[in-house]
PDB file of C-alpha atoms in Angstrom:
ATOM      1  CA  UNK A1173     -71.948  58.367   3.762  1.00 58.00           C
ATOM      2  CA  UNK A1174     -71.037  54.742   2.952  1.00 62.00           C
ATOM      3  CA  UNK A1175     -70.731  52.011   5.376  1.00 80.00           C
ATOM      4  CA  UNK A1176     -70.199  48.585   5.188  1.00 85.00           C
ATOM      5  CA  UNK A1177     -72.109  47.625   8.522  1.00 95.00           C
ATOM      6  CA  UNK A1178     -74.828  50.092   8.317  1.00 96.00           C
ATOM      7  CA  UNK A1179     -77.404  51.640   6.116  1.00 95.00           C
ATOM      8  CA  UNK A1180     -78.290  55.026   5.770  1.00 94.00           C
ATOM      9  CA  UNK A1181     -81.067  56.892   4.514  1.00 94.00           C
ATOM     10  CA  UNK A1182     -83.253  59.943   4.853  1.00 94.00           C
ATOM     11  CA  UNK A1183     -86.885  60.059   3.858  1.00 90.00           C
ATOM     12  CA  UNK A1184     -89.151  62.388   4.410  1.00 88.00           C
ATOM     13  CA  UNK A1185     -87.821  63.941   7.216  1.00 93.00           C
ATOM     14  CA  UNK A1186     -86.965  60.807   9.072  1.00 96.00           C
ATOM     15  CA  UNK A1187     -83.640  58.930   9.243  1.00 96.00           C
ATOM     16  CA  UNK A1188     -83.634  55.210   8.736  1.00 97.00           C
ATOM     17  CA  UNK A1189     -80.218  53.683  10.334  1.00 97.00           C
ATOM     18  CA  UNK A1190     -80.217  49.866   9.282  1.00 97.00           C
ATOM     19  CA  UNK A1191     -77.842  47.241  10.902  1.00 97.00           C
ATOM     20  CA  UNK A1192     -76.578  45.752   7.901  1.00 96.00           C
ATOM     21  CA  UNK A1193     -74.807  42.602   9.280  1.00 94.00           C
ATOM     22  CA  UNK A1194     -77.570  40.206   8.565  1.00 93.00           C
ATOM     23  CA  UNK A1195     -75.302  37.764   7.705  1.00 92.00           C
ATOM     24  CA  UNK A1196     -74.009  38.182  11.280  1.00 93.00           C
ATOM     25  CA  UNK A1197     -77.452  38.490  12.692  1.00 94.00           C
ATOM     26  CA  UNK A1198     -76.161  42.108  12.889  1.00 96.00           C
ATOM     27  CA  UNK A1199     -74.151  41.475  15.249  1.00 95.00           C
ATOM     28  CA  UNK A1200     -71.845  44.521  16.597  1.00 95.00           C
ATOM     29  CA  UNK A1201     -68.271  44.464  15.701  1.00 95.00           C
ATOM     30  CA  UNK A1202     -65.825  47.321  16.208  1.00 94.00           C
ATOM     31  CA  UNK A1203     -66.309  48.355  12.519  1.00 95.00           C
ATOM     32  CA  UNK A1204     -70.014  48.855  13.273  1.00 96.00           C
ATOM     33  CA  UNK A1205     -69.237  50.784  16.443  1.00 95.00           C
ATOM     34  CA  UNK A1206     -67.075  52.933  14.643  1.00 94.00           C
ATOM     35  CA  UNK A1207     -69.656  52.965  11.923  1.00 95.00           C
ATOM     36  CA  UNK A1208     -72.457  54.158  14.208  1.00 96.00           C
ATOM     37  CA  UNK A1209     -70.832  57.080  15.181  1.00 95.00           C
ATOM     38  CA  UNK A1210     -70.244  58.731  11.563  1.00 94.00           C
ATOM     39  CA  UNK A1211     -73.862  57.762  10.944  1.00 95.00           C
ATOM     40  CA  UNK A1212     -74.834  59.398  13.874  1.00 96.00           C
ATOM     41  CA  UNK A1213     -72.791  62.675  13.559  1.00 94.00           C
ATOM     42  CA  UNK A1214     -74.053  62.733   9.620  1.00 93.00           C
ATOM     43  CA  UNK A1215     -77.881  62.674  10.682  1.00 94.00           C
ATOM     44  CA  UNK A1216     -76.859  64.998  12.963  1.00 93.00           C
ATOM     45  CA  UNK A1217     -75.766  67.312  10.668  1.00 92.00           C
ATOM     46  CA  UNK A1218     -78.995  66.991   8.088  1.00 89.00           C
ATOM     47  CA  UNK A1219     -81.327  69.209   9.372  1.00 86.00           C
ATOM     48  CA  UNK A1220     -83.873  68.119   7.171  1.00 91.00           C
ATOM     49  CA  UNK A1221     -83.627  65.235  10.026  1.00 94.00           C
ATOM     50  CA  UNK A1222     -86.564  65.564  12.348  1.00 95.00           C
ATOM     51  CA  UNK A1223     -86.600  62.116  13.582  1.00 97.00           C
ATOM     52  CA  UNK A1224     -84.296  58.750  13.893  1.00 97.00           C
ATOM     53  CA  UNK A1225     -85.739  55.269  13.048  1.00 98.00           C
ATOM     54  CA  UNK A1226     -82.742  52.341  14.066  1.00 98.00           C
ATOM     55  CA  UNK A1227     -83.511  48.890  12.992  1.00 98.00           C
ATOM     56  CA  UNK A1228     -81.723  45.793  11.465  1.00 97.00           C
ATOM     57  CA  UNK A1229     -81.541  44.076   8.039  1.00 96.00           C
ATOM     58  CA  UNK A1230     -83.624  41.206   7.644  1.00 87.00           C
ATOM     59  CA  UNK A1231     -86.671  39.572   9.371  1.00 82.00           C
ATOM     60  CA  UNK A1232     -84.751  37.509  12.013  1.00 90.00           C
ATOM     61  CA  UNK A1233     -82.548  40.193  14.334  1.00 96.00           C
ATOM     62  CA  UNK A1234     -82.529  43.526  14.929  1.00 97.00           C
ATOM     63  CA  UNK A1235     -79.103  42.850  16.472  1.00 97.00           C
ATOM     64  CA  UNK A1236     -77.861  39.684  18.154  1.00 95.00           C
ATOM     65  CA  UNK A1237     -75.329  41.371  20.151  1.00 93.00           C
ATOM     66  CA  UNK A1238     -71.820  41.356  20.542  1.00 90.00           C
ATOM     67  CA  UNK A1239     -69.631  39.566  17.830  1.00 92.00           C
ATOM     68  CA  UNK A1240     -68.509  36.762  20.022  1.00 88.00           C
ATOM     69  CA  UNK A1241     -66.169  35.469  17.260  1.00 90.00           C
ATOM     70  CA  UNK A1242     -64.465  39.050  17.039  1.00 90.00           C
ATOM     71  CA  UNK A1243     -64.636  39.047  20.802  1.00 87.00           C
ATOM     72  CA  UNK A1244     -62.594  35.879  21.217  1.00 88.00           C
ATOM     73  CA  UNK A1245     -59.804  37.275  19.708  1.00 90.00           C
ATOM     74  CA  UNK A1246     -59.396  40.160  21.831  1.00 90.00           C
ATOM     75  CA  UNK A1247     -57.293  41.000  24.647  1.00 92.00           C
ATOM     76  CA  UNK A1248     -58.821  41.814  28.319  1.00 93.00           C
ATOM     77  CA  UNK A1249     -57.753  45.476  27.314  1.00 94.00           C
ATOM     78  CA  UNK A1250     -58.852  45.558  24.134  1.00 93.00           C
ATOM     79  CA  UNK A1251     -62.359  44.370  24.896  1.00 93.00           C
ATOM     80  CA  UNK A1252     -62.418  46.890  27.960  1.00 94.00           C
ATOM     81  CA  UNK A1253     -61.744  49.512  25.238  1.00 94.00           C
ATOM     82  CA  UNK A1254     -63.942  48.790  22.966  1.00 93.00           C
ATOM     83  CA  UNK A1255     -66.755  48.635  25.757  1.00 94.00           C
ATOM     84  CA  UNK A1256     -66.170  51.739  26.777  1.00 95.00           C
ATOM     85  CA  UNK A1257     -66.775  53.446  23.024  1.00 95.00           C
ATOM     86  CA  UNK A1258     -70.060  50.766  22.772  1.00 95.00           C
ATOM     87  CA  UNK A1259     -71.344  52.574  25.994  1.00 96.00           C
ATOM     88  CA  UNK A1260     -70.359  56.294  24.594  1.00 96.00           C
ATOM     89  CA  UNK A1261     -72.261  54.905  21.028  1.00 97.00           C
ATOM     90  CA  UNK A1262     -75.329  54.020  23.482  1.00 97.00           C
ATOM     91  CA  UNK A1263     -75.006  57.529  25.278  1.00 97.00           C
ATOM     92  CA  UNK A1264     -74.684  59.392  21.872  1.00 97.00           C
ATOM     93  CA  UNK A1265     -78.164  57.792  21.222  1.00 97.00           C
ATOM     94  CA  UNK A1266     -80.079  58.245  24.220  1.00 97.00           C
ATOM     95  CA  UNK A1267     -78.803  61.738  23.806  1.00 96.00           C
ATOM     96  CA  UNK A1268     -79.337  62.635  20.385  1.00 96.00           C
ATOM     97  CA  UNK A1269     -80.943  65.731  19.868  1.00 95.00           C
ATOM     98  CA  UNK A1270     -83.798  64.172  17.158  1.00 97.00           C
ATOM     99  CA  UNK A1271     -86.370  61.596  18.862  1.00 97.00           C
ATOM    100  CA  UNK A1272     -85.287  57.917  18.356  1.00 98.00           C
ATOM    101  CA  UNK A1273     -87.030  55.509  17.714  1.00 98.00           C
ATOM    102  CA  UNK A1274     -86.009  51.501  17.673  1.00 98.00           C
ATOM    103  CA  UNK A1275     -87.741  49.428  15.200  1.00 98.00           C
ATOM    104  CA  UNK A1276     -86.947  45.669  16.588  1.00 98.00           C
ATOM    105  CA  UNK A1277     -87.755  43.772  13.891  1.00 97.00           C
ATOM    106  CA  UNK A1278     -85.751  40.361  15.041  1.00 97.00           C
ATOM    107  CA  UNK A1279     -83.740  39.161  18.158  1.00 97.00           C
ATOM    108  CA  UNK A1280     -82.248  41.873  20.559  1.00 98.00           C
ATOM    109  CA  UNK A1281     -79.916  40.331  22.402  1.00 97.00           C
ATOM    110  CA  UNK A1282     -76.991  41.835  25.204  1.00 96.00           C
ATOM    111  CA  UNK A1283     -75.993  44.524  23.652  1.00 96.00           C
ATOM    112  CA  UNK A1284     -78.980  44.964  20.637  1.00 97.00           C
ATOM    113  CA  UNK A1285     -81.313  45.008  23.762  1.00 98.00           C
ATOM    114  CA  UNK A1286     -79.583  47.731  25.134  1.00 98.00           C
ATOM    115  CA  UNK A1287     -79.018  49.366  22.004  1.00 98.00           C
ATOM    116  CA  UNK A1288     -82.793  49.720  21.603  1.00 98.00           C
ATOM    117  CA  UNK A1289     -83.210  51.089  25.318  1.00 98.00           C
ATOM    118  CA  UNK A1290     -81.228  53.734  24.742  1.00 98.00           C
ATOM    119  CA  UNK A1291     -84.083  54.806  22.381  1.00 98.00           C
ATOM    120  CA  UNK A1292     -87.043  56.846  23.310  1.00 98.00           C
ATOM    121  CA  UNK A1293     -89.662  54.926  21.946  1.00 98.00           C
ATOM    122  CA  UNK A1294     -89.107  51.013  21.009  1.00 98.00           C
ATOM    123  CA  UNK A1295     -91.777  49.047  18.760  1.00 98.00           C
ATOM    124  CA  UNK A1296     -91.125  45.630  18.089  1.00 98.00           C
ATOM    125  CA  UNK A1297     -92.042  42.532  15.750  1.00 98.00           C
ATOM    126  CA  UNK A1298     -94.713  40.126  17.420  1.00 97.00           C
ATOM    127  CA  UNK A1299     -91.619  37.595  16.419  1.00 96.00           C
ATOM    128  CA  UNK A1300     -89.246  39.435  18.138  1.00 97.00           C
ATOM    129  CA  UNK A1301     -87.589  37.772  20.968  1.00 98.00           C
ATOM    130  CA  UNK A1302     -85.248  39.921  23.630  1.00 98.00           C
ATOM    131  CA  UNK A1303     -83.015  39.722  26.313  1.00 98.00           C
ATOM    132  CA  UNK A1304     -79.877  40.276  28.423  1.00 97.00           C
ATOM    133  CA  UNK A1305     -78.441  37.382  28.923  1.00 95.00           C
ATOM    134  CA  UNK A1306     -74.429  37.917  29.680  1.00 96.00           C
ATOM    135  CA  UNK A1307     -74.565  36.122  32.731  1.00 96.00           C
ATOM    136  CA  UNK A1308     -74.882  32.681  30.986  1.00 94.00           C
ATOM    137  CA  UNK A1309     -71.286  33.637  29.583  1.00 93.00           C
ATOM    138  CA  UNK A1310     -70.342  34.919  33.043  1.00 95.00           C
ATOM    139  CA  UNK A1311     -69.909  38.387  32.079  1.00 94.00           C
ATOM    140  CA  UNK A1312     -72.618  41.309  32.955  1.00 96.00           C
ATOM    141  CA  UNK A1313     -74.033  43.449  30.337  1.00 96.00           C
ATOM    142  CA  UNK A1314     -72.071  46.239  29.722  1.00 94.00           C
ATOM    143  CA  UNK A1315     -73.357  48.588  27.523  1.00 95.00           C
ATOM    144  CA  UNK A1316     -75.634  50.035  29.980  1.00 96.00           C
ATOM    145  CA  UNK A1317     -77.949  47.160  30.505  1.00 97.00           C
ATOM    146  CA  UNK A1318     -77.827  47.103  34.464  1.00 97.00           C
ATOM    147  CA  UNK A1319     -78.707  50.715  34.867  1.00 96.00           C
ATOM    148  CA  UNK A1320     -81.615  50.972  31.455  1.00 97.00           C
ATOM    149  CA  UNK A1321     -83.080  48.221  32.396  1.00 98.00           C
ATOM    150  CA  UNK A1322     -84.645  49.239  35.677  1.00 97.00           C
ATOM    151  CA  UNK A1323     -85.592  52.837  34.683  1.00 96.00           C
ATOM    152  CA  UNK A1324     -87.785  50.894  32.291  1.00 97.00           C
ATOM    153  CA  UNK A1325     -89.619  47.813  33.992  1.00 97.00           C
ATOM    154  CA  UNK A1326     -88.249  48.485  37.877  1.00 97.00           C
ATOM    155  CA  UNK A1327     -85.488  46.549  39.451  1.00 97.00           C
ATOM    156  CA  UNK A1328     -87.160  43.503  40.517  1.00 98.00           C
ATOM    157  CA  UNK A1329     -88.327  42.497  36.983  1.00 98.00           C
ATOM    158  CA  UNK A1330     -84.875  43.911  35.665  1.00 98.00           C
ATOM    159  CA  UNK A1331     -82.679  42.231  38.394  1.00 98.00           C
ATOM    160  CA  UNK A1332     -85.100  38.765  37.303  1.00 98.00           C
ATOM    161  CA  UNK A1333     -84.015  39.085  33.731  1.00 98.00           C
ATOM    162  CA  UNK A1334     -80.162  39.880  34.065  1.00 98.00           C
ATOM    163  CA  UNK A1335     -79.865  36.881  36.860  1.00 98.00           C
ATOM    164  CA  UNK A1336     -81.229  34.688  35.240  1.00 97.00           C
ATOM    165  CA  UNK A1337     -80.267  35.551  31.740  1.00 97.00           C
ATOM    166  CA  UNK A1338     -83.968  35.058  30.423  1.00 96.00           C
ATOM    167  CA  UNK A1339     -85.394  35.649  26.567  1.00 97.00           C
ATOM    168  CA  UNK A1340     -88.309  36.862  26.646  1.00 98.00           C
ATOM    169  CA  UNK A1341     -91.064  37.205  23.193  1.00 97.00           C
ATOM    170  CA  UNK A1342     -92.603  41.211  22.360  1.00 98.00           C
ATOM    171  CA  UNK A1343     -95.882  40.406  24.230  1.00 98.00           C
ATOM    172  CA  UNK A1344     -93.985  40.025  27.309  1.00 98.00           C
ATOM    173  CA  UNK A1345     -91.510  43.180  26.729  1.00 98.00           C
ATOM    174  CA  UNK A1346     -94.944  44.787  26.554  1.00 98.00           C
ATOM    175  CA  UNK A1347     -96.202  43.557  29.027  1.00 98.00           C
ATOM    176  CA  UNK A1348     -93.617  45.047  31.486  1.00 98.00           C
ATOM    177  CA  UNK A1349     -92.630  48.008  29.596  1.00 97.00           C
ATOM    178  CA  UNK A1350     -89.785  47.378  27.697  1.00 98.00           C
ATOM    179  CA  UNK A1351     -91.466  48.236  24.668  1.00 98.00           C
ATOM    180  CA  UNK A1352     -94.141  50.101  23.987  1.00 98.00           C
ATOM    181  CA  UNK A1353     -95.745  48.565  20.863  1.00 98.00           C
ATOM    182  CA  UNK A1354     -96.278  45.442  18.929  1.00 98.00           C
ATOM    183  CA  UNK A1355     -97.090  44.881  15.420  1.00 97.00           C
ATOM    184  CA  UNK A1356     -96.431  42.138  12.779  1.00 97.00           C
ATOM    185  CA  UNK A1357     -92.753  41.644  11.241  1.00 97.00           C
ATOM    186  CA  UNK A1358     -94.395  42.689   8.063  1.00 96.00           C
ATOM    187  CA  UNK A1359     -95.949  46.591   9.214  1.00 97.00           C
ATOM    188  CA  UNK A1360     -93.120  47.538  11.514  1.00 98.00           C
ATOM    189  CA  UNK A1361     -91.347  49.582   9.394  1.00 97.00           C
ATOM    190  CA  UNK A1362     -94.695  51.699   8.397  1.00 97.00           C
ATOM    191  CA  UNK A1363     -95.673  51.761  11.981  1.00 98.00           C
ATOM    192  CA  UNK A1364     -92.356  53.165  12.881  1.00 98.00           C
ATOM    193  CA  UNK A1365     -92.855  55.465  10.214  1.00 97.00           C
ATOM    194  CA  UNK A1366     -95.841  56.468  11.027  1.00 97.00           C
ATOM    195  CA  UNK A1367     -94.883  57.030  14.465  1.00 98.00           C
ATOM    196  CA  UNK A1368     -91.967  58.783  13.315  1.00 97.00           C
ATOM    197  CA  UNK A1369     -93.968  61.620  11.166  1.00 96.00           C
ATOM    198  CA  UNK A1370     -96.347  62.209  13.875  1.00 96.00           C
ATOM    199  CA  UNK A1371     -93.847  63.131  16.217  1.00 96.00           C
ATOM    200  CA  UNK A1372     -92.004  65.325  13.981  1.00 94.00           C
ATOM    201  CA  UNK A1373     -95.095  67.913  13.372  1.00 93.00           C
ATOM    202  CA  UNK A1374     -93.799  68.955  16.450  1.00 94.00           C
ATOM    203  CA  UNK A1375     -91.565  71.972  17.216  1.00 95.00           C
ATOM    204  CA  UNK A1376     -87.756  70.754  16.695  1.00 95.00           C
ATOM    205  CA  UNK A1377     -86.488  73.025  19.319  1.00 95.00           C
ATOM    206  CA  UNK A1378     -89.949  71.627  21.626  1.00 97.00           C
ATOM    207  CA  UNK A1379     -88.936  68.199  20.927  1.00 97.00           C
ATOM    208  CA  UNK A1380     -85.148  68.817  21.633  1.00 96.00           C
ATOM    209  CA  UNK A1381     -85.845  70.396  24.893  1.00 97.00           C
ATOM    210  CA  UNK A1382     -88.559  67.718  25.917  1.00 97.00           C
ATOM    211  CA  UNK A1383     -86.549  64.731  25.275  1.00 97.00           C
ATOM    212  CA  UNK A1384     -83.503  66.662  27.462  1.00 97.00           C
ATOM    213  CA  UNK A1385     -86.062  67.524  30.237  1.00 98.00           C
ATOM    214  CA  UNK A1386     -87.172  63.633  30.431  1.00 97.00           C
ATOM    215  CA  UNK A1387     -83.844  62.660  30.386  1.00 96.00           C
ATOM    216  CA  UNK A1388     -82.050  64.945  32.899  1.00 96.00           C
ATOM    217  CA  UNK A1389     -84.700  65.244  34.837  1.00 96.00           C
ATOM    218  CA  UNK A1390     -85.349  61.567  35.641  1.00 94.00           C
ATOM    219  CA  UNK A1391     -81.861  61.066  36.962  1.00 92.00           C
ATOM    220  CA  UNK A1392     -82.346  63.227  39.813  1.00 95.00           C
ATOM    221  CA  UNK A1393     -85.149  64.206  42.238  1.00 96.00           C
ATOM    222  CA  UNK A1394     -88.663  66.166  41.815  1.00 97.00           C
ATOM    223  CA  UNK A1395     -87.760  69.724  42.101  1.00 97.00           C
ATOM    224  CA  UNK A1396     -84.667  69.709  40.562  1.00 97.00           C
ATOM    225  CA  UNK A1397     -86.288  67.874  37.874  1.00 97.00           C
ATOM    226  CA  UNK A1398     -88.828  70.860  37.781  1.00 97.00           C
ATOM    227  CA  UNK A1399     -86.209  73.182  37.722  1.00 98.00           C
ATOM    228  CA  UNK A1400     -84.915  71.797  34.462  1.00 97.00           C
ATOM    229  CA  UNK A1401     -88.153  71.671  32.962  1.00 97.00           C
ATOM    230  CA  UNK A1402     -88.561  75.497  33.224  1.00 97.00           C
ATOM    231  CA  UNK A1403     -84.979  75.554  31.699  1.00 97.00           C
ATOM    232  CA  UNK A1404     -86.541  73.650  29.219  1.00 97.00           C
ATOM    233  CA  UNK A1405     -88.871  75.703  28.748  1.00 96.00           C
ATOM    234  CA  UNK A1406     -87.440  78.892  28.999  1.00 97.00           C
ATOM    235  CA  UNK A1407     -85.096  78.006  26.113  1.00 96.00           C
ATOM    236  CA  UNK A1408     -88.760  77.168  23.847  1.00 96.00           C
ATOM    237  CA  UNK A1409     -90.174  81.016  24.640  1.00 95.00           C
ATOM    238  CA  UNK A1410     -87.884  83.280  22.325  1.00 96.00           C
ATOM    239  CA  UNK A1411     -88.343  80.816  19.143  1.00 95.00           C
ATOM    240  CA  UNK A1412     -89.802  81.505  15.718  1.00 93.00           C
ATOM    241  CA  UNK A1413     -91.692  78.324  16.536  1.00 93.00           C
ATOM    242  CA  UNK A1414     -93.257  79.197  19.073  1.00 94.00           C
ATOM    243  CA  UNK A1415     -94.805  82.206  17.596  1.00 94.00           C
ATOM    244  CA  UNK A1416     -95.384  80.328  13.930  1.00 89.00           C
ATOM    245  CA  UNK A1417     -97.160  77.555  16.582  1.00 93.00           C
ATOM    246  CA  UNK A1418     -99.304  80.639  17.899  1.00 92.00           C
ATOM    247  CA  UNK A1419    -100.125  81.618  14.238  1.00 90.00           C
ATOM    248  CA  UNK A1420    -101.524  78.504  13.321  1.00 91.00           C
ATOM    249  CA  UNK A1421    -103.510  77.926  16.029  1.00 93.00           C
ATOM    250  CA  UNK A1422    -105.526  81.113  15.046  1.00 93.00           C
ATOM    251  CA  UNK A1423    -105.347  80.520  11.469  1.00 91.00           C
ATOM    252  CA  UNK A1424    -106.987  77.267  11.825  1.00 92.00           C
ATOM    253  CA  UNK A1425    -103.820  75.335   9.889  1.00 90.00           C
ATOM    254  CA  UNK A1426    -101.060  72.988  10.111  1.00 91.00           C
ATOM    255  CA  UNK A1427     -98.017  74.861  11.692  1.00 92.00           C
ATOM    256  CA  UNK A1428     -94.874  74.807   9.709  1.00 91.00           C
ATOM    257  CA  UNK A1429     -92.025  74.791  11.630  1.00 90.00           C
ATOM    258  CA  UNK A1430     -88.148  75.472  11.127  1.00 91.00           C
ATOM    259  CA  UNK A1431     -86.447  74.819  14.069  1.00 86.00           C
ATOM    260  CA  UNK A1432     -85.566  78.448  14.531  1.00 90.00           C
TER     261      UNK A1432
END
């Protein structure tokens, strides 16, 4: 598909979404929102697609947040609109059936930060420099920030950052857990990559049903988190993968898997 706010491609296996606003600092406008979500049903529908890399054109932002200059001009019930689809683009990536992972090559700012939290896996730029800070426009982040946040460094450290509206550099974000690597500006992309291809030699289906057994079963308590596990797992059993998986292992080779 063509878009003017994002770039699309598939290589490999792995699905490069680029935030093509550099001009903007990739900044997220309504066309980009909009734009997201046809990028994100057409990787969806490639099932050559076994993973999802999201990162941002050029070498100083991944995505500086919202378009304050697009945001000026809208109406109280405009903006509450288009915050609800933002946090529905946000949900459609934290549950997207492929892995995702965010390559934050630049700043990641209000809503690029939580863009790249509702990834699985986020690897970042040494450069890179992130943070929520909403409250130093008297507004709270709003794309899921107050609730991501403290799954992923605790609510002290997250309720530290939103207060005060702090930046913080990559060491720090891996320091506490917001990301989970660092590398220079200039290997992030083959890093991502790399990481990318490793975890899709991996069942699709045993991915797929993973990622929803993390996800569900962190938002609720032990045993019922258990309980969807074996779900999980129940729905891995009666696969072709699972059997081809089997083979392998005997055989001595590389699996290759289907996603049947």
């Amino acid at each position: 598909m063509k878009s003017d706010t994002i770039e699309y491609k598939l290589d490999g296996g792995i699905a490069i979404l680029t935030l093509n606003r550099p001009e903007a600092r990739n900044a997220i406008s309504r066309r980009l929102v909009d734009d997201l979500g046809s990028v994100l049903e057409a990787v969806d529908a490639t099932s050559e697609a076994r993973t999802l890399i999201i990162t941002g054109a050029g070498g100083k932002a991944f995505c500086a947040g919202a378009d304050l200059k697009e945001r000026a001009g809208m109406s109280p019930e405009e903006v509450t609109a288009f915050l609800a689809t933002l946090n529905r683009r946000f949900t459609d990536i934290e549950n997207f059936r492929l892995p995702v992972i965010a390559a934050v090559n630049g700043a990641a700012f209000g809503g690029g930060l939580e863009m790249a939290m509702a990834a699985d896996i986020r690897l970042a730029a040494e450069s890179a420099v992130m943070g929520l800070t909403e409250t130093r426009l008297a507004i709270i982040p709003g794309g899921g920030g107050t609730q991501r946040l403290p799954r992923l460094v605790g609510m002290a450290k997250a309720k530290e950052l939103i207060l005060t509206g702090h930046r913080i550099d990559s060491r720090e974000a891996l320091k506490i857990g917001l990301v989970n690597r660092i590398c220079p500006l200039e290997d992030l992309l083959d890093r991502s990559r790399e990481l990318a291809s490793e975890i899709g030699e991996g069942g699709p289906i045993a991915l797929e049903q993973a990622k929803i057994a993390i996800n569900k079963g962190m938002a609720t308590d032990l045993q019922s988190g258990l309980a969807i596990e074996s779900e999980a797992y129940a729905r891995c059993i009666p696969t072709e993968d699972r059997l081809e998986g089997l083979k392998a292992f005997r055989e001595k080779r590389k699996p290759v898997y289907k996603g049947r």
